[in-house]
XYZ file of C-alpha atoms in Angstrom:
540
model
C 0.000 0.000 0.000
C 1.470 3.421 -0.937
C 2.190 5.845 1.909
C 0.524 9.228 2.332
C 3.363 11.111 0.633
C 3.054 8.885 -2.432
C -0.703 9.433 -2.557
C -0.222 13.199 -2.315
C 2.312 13.177 -5.164
C 0.227 10.822 -7.296
C -2.920 12.980 -7.093
C -6.527 12.051 -7.591
C -7.341 9.099 -9.836
C -9.755 9.723 -12.675
C -12.378 8.580 -13.293
C -13.199 8.549 -9.580
C -14.775 5.377 -8.319
C -15.554 3.350 -5.230
C -14.757 4.984 -1.923
C -13.122 7.972 -3.612
C -16.343 8.897 -5.428
C -18.417 8.199 -2.317
C -16.144 10.417 -0.221
C -16.242 13.251 -2.730
C -20.027 13.203 -2.860
C -20.306 12.800 0.934
C -18.656 16.216 1.365
C -21.295 17.669 -0.947
C -24.155 15.954 0.886
C -23.105 16.864 4.439
C -21.733 20.407 4.045
C -24.386 22.944 5.017
C -26.718 20.613 6.922
C -25.258 21.585 10.288
C -24.317 24.631 12.322
C -27.373 26.775 11.613
C -30.914 27.436 12.759
C -33.978 26.661 10.648
C -33.901 29.447 8.067
C -36.933 31.482 7.119
C -39.172 29.982 4.464
C -39.178 26.342 3.422
C -36.493 25.193 5.854
C -38.367 26.513 8.903
C -41.724 25.223 7.654
C -40.633 21.635 7.107
C -38.463 21.411 10.217
C -41.377 22.840 12.201
C -43.728 20.246 10.752
C -41.352 17.360 11.522
C -40.804 18.730 15.033
C -44.581 18.906 15.588
C -44.895 15.268 14.499
C -42.062 14.227 16.789
C -43.195 16.207 19.819
C -46.920 15.415 19.530
C -46.507 11.732 18.708
C -49.085 12.027 15.895
C -47.350 10.401 12.912
C -50.501 9.989 10.841
C -51.206 13.521 9.614
C -48.632 16.353 9.391
C -49.401 19.532 11.334
C -47.680 22.920 11.479
C -47.756 24.984 14.691
C -50.909 23.236 15.845
C -52.795 23.506 12.538
C -53.377 20.790 9.907
C -50.742 20.842 7.169
C -52.059 19.090 4.099
C -48.859 17.531 2.790
C -47.766 13.918 2.160
C -46.020 12.513 5.241
C -42.880 10.674 4.061
C -40.407 13.530 4.433
C -41.701 14.302 7.912
C -41.513 10.632 8.891
C -37.886 10.493 7.726
C -36.990 13.808 9.422
C -38.667 12.767 12.674
C -36.799 9.458 12.497
C -33.382 11.097 12.011
C -34.361 13.470 14.811
C -34.960 10.497 17.104
C -31.767 8.741 16.082
C -29.367 11.678 16.318
C -30.825 13.981 18.973
C -28.121 12.775 21.369
C -25.418 14.299 19.175
C -27.061 17.204 17.333
C -29.596 19.983 17.961
C -33.080 18.798 17.024
C -33.318 20.878 13.834
C -29.940 19.645 12.553
C -30.836 16.035 13.335
C -34.109 16.407 11.430
C -32.454 18.222 8.517
C -30.177 15.206 8.150
C -33.099 13.533 6.343
C -32.385 15.824 3.378
C -28.859 14.413 3.233
C -30.282 10.896 3.113
C -32.573 11.709 0.166
C -29.841 13.557 -1.745
C -27.491 10.590 -1.230
C -30.179 8.275 -2.649
C -30.618 10.580 -5.651
C -26.886 10.548 -6.382
C -26.763 6.750 -6.007
C -29.747 6.303 -8.326
C -28.138 8.432 -11.038
C -24.871 6.529 -10.671
C -26.600 3.246 -11.444
C -28.635 4.789 -14.249
C -25.444 6.127 -15.816
C -23.720 2.773 -15.433
C -26.557 0.919 -17.142
C -26.975 3.374 -20.011
C -23.390 4.473 -20.677
C -21.048 1.930 -19.073
C -18.949 1.707 -15.920
C -16.355 4.288 -16.973
C -19.078 6.911 -17.489
C -21.144 6.120 -14.390
C -19.510 8.646 -12.054
C -20.303 11.577 -14.349
C -24.076 11.478 -13.790
C -24.072 12.088 -9.992
C -21.221 14.588 -10.367
C -23.283 16.543 -12.879
C -26.292 16.558 -10.572
C -24.164 17.727 -7.638
C -22.640 20.432 -9.839
C -25.966 21.998 -10.867
C -26.123 25.568 -9.604
C -29.814 25.425 -8.705
C -29.565 22.394 -6.434
C -26.923 23.457 -3.932
C -29.056 25.463 -1.458
C -32.221 23.368 -1.660
C -30.223 20.153 -1.247
C -29.242 21.332 2.239
C -32.607 22.651 3.389
C -35.440 20.634 4.860
C -37.300 20.040 1.604
C -39.843 17.288 0.694
C -39.207 17.782 -3.038
C -35.854 16.073 -2.475
C -37.807 12.815 -2.172
C -39.131 13.338 -5.698
C -35.568 14.071 -6.808
C -34.440 10.739 -5.331
C -37.469 8.961 -6.796
C -36.780 10.339 -10.277
C -33.127 9.296 -10.112
C -34.034 5.878 -8.714
C -36.826 5.431 -11.263
C -34.454 6.227 -14.129
C -31.908 3.816 -12.672
C -34.559 1.104 -12.438
C -35.960 1.612 -15.946
C -32.449 1.655 -17.430
C -32.086 -2.002 -16.350
C -35.473 -3.168 -17.645
C -33.980 -5.405 -20.328
C -31.184 -6.883 -18.192
C -32.503 -7.096 -14.617
C -36.295 -7.211 -14.793
C -36.769 -8.275 -11.177
C -34.706 -5.385 -9.812
C -36.460 -3.028 -12.219
C -39.861 -3.949 -10.821
C -38.776 -3.602 -7.195
C -36.967 -0.279 -7.520
C -39.524 1.219 -9.895
C -42.245 0.380 -7.377
C -40.197 1.899 -4.539
C -39.649 5.070 -6.592
C -43.367 5.475 -7.365
C -44.381 4.892 -3.741
C -41.731 7.259 -2.362
C -42.677 10.011 -4.800
C -46.392 9.704 -4.021
C -45.908 9.626 -0.242
C -43.155 12.242 -0.253
C -44.061 14.837 -2.879
C -47.651 14.052 -3.847
C -49.708 13.101 -6.857
C -48.510 15.670 -9.410
C -44.754 14.883 -9.267
C -45.571 11.159 -9.523
C -47.248 11.518 -12.919
C -44.017 11.659 -15.004
C -42.828 8.464 -13.275
C -46.026 6.779 -14.429
C -46.016 8.352 -17.887
C -42.460 7.200 -18.656
C -43.434 3.534 -18.233
C -44.845 3.155 -21.806
C -41.632 4.664 -23.201
C -39.525 2.178 -21.224
C -41.807 -0.623 -22.437
C -41.372 0.424 -26.061
C -37.578 0.622 -25.673
C -37.298 -2.810 -24.069
C -35.988 -5.684 -26.236
C -38.533 -8.057 -24.637
C -41.783 -6.108 -24.320
C -43.777 -8.982 -22.864
C -41.357 -9.418 -19.981
C -41.056 -5.625 -19.618
C -44.846 -5.306 -19.299
C -44.847 -7.894 -16.509
C -41.980 -6.073 -14.805
C -43.767 -2.721 -14.902
C -47.005 -4.225 -13.637
C -45.112 -5.772 -10.727
C -43.506 -2.408 -10.029
C -46.866 -0.624 -10.083
C -48.307 -3.266 -7.769
C -45.421 -2.781 -5.321
C -45.898 0.977 -5.503
C -49.630 0.706 -4.828
C -49.062 -1.766 -1.986
C -46.656 0.638 -0.269
C -48.414 3.916 -1.013
C -52.101 3.195 -0.363
C -52.121 2.220 3.360
C -51.442 5.772 4.537
C -54.312 7.527 2.648
C -56.678 4.657 3.530
C -55.777 4.937 7.209
C -56.097 8.725 7.096
C -59.514 8.422 5.430
C -60.737 6.015 8.089
C -59.284 7.848 11.102
C -59.589 11.494 10.059
C -61.889 11.782 7.022
C -61.934 15.592 7.090
C -58.135 15.698 6.953
C -58.150 13.164 4.110
C -60.630 15.272 2.097
C -58.522 18.401 2.656
C -55.323 16.567 1.644
C -56.938 15.163 -1.516
C -58.274 18.603 -2.430
C -54.824 20.128 -2.002
C -53.242 17.374 -4.091
C -55.685 17.587 -6.998
C -55.968 21.395 -7.107
C -52.797 21.871 -9.241
C -54.083 19.303 -11.744
C -57.237 21.330 -12.375
C -55.304 24.232 -13.842
C -54.754 24.684 -17.566
C -51.487 23.959 -19.326
C -49.578 27.221 -19.705
C -47.201 28.007 -22.545
C -46.064 31.003 -20.513
C -45.209 28.724 -17.596
C -43.395 26.382 -19.963
C -41.345 29.277 -21.285
C -40.499 30.528 -17.807
C -39.325 27.126 -16.629
C -37.255 26.781 -19.791
C -35.821 30.265 -19.253
C -34.664 29.283 -15.744
C -32.632 26.331 -16.944
C -29.534 28.078 -18.414
C -28.427 29.158 -14.919
C -30.395 26.724 -12.747
C -29.172 23.596 -14.559
C -25.666 24.804 -15.448
C -23.502 23.011 -16.557
C -25.848 20.062 -17.201
C -28.026 21.897 -19.736
C -25.344 22.890 -22.299
C -23.728 19.464 -21.943
C -27.098 17.780 -22.546
C -27.575 19.883 -25.683
C -24.086 18.830 -26.829
C -25.009 15.178 -26.231
C -28.136 15.490 -28.362
C -26.233 17.201 -31.161
C -23.348 14.751 -31.100
C -25.669 11.741 -31.033
C -28.398 13.185 -33.242
C -28.293 10.109 -35.453
C -28.919 7.858 -32.428
C -31.653 9.807 -30.654
C -33.961 6.751 -30.639
C -31.458 4.675 -28.661
C -32.476 4.055 -25.017
C -29.436 5.941 -23.706
C -30.749 9.156 -25.265
C -34.492 8.642 -25.550
C -35.207 7.485 -21.984
C -33.808 10.585 -20.197
C -34.978 12.901 -22.992
C -38.571 11.616 -22.820
C -38.523 11.851 -19.042
C -37.237 15.420 -19.231
C -39.987 16.463 -21.661
C -42.714 14.765 -19.611
C -41.491 16.521 -16.476
C -41.366 19.883 -18.236
C -44.973 19.431 -19.419
C -46.047 18.553 -15.866
C -44.373 21.661 -14.443
C -46.049 23.914 -16.996
C -49.381 22.275 -16.143
C -49.332 22.057 -12.356
C -46.762 24.514 -10.938
C -45.852 28.166 -10.918
C -42.315 28.851 -12.226
C -40.231 28.522 -9.063
C -36.922 26.982 -8.052
C -38.318 24.099 -6.019
C -40.454 22.380 -8.707
C -37.657 23.037 -11.221
C -35.506 20.623 -9.196
C -37.429 17.803 -10.895
C -35.768 18.653 -14.215
C -32.257 18.053 -12.920
C -32.035 14.202 -12.765
C -32.955 13.577 -16.425
C -30.826 16.533 -17.531
C -27.793 15.268 -15.590
C -28.229 11.798 -17.047
C -28.671 13.130 -20.577
C -25.577 15.311 -20.183
C -23.310 12.440 -19.093
C -21.975 11.429 -22.559
C -21.532 15.078 -23.524
C -19.465 15.872 -20.430
C -17.008 13.117 -21.299
C -16.810 13.792 -25.040
C -16.028 17.500 -25.194
C -13.531 18.493 -27.837
C -10.126 19.420 -26.499
C -10.615 23.164 -26.815
C -14.013 23.129 -25.124
C -12.801 20.777 -22.378
C -9.794 23.001 -21.660
C -11.990 26.124 -21.616
C -14.445 24.486 -19.191
C -11.542 23.312 -17.042
C -9.921 26.745 -16.842
C -13.305 28.360 -16.216
C -13.961 26.022 -13.272
C -10.518 26.491 -11.744
C -10.555 30.271 -12.188
C -14.102 30.909 -10.983
C -13.918 28.765 -7.874
C -10.404 29.901 -6.957
C -11.614 33.496 -7.164
C -14.651 32.849 -4.969
C -12.601 30.829 -2.484
C -10.424 33.933 -2.120
C -13.545 36.095 -1.662
C -14.839 33.794 1.108
C -11.515 34.007 2.947
C -11.552 37.788 2.611
C -15.095 37.927 4.009
C -14.095 35.639 6.876
C -11.137 37.870 7.702
C -13.432 40.906 7.817
C -15.911 39.123 10.090
C -13.518 37.348 12.443
C -10.465 39.631 12.449
C -11.858 43.008 11.370
C -9.456 43.199 8.423
C -9.922 44.877 5.964
C -11.660 47.486 8.119
C -13.956 48.925 5.431
C -15.327 45.497 4.543
C -15.744 44.729 8.256
C -17.856 47.884 8.619
C -19.987 46.812 5.675
C -20.496 43.364 7.213
C -21.905 44.915 10.388
C -24.002 47.427 8.430
C -25.755 44.605 6.579
C -26.328 42.618 9.797
C -26.654 45.162 12.645
C -25.518 43.652 15.918
C -23.534 40.819 14.346
C -20.269 40.049 16.137
C -17.831 37.735 14.385
C -15.777 35.210 16.321
C -12.656 33.211 15.543
C -13.726 29.552 15.626
C -10.655 27.297 15.562
C -12.593 24.250 14.326
C -14.109 26.161 11.411
C -10.717 27.671 10.598
C -9.071 24.236 10.414
C -11.863 22.883 8.191
C -11.509 25.905 5.915
C -7.737 25.491 5.645
C -8.090 21.769 4.911
C -10.709 22.439 2.207
C -8.544 25.116 0.586
C -5.450 22.903 0.571
C -7.559 20.098 -0.919
C -8.664 22.429 -3.727
C -5.103 23.557 -4.467
C -3.910 19.928 -4.428
C -6.683 18.977 -6.826
C -5.725 21.744 -9.252
C -2.054 20.756 -9.123
C -2.414 16.994 -9.435
C -5.550 16.166 -11.434
C -4.361 14.130 -14.440
C -5.394 14.618 -18.038
C -8.709 12.838 -18.405
C -12.188 13.370 -19.884
C -13.231 13.721 -16.230
C -10.786 16.501 -15.414
C -13.002 19.521 -16.193
C -16.084 17.933 -14.606
C -14.091 17.001 -11.503
C -12.770 20.539 -11.147
C -16.283 21.936 -11.543
C -18.045 19.632 -9.068
C -15.294 19.572 -6.454
C -14.703 23.305 -6.862
C -18.395 23.869 -6.216
C -18.236 21.532 -3.218
C -15.123 23.249 -1.826
C -16.683 26.695 -2.148
C -19.907 25.506 -0.491
C -17.962 23.844 2.326
C -15.981 27.036 2.951
C -19.093 29.199 2.867
C -20.924 26.919 5.308
C -18.056 26.932 7.797
C -16.256 30.273 7.603
C -19.124 32.709 6.921
C -22.199 30.645 7.858
C -22.700 32.506 11.197
C -23.218 35.772 9.292
C -25.897 34.251 7.057
C -27.500 32.425 9.966
C -27.714 35.635 11.998
C -30.024 37.251 9.443
C -32.029 34.256 8.234
C -33.325 32.856 11.517
C -36.448 33.925 13.403
C -34.904 32.817 16.700
C -34.349 36.430 17.965
C -37.961 37.329 17.160
C -39.348 34.205 18.805
C -37.265 34.725 21.941
C -38.303 38.390 22.087
C -41.979 37.433 21.955
C -41.462 34.793 24.642
C -39.765 37.291 26.963
C -42.575 39.817 26.511
C -45.328 37.284 27.272
C -45.784 36.754 31.012
C -46.617 33.102 30.365
C -46.086 31.135 27.160
C -49.414 29.393 27.753
C -51.270 32.717 27.338
C -53.702 32.806 24.428
C -51.843 34.581 21.624
C -53.554 35.583 18.382
C -51.553 36.154 15.227
C -52.217 38.369 12.219
C -50.198 38.364 9.018
C -47.859 35.567 10.123
C -46.434 33.306 7.417
C -46.092 29.549 7.801
C -42.354 29.956 8.375
C -42.898 32.509 11.135
C -45.493 30.347 12.888
C -43.236 27.293 12.568
C -40.315 29.222 14.087
C -42.391 30.434 17.042
C -43.583 26.894 17.713
C -40.129 25.348 17.376
C -37.986 27.898 19.220
C -40.300 28.889 22.104
C -43.250 26.447 21.885
C -45.784 29.191 21.107
C -48.472 28.509 18.485
C -50.532 31.646 17.735
C -54.148 31.141 16.706
C -55.574 33.018 13.741
C -56.757 36.452 14.872
C -59.710 36.270 12.476
C -61.217 33.163 14.131
C -63.562 33.224 17.153
C -60.776 31.734 19.309
C -58.356 34.413 18.133
C -60.788 37.241 18.896
C -61.023 36.042 22.498
C -57.243 36.256 23.059
C -55.834 39.067 25.190
C -52.516 39.062 23.323
C -52.004 39.822 19.637
C -48.881 39.459 17.492
C -48.943 41.228 14.130
C -46.368 41.325 11.330
C -46.219 43.660 8.370
C -44.377 46.303 6.371
C -46.708 49.290 6.636
C -48.298 51.223 9.484
C -51.733 49.940 8.485
C -50.595 46.308 8.616
C -48.967 46.845 12.012
C -51.870 48.747 13.606
C -53.925 47.102 16.400
C -57.611 46.297 15.731
C -58.834 49.205 17.910
C -57.782 51.606 20.640
C -58.184 48.976 23.332
C -54.775 47.434 22.641
C -51.441 48.467 24.171
C -48.130 47.788 22.402
C -45.699 45.938 24.683
C -42.954 44.787 22.309
C -41.575 45.418 18.828
C -38.849 43.607 16.922
C -37.559 42.266 13.634
C -34.983 39.893 12.257
C -31.414 41.248 12.346
C -30.701 43.156 9.158
C -34.355 43.141 8.044
C -35.430 46.658 7.037
C -39.111 46.165 6.240
C -40.740 43.209 7.987
C -41.601 44.175 11.584
C -43.308 42.382 14.475
C -45.466 44.031 17.146
C -46.946 42.425 20.245
C -50.072 43.979 21.776
C -51.946 43.351 25.029
C -55.632 44.029 25.386
């Protein structure tokens, strides 16, 4: 076995495989899951829902801050389970957010096997590296986010259908698991492309009779796993079941929108970079073979998903995540067949861009932790009033190790079709790891509702007091429930009108005004660095 010095001189082996590939992707999966509060928006909402399930013991129907939350339960089951397993080592929200890492790891594994089946062993590593390198995935992959289950289901479904002619039994099992997971994790609408791709896979199979049996077995497994929960919900809580079904079918009652299709397509050049241009290069280079399974299966899946998004969703980042698995798979041959000039340009672009931003992160860290340069340090505090940077030795060592790793990778990566892709994906991972260690406290300071929740709790004489809320978002209610165990009731309901305490949130004087002159303001606050959104607490 070579010693460490020999390994350092030899450099990384390309294509990466085995434990090397797993280790590279593990850094991507884990960086950013820890060391921060639930952030405003989706992260706070889904952590709050999982926390409610865990603390109440009601695992049947998700709830948010004491109110029904009409979402499929699988993500919250998985987050509550990781919360139970790791609460001894991590804060509850970090333990629950670990579920996102599990689903992202499954998505990367599914694409690896899909790439291996469609393009061969030497090309298999490119598919998960392309997915991990997509610009639009990085933040959402490290938030609490149920759509990550659909991402894993799409990757696993593509991996299963890619083996339909060679391993029919495994195809049926994993296709059924993918359908069930998508239905229970993301709902009815995201499951439709997984069902619609089945006829395409059947047509591409060399033995259509056996493929039909395989797909029927897969659908049976999916139905067997997915139907017990809605049946149990319908029998135990029929009103909740009706509300869930209404929420699930509402997007499917909208009309297909060409405008929505165009907006989703317009997002892709930055959201799916570099997978999109590489997928286009694949289609051009293999234009005479577009009917081959290696091209047609991911292309058909991509088009079906795009049609679904234009039909059932508004153009937003989160539903657009569903486009990334088929795009990454379609881009795999293109990433490894770039002409020398294009490959060198991509390689230099990756090394230059990420080296520049690594330097920027270190400069920002120096301003926050050391106060140098002074003008940048003043700007840091101006953007986050009250923020005080600290020198954390553990974070500093991680940052130094990540930077040395990046420099070693630049210096030693051998000539290979994988070189530019490796520099892109690992450069992205290095930058993300640095950002989530060195400057994460600055972002966390302004994105958490913890200061607001603790301010409200201090102003209330007793957290069990009836508190009405007006204008609160789901993320704000989830943060109040999680941080200080306060669940405001809606001020517009009869129960809310009977409360002697009222919490309002808004941007204007009219939104922040009490209902009448009989209310006295006792507290006012906002998130650090927030200039518009303000909270006011009134007592009758």
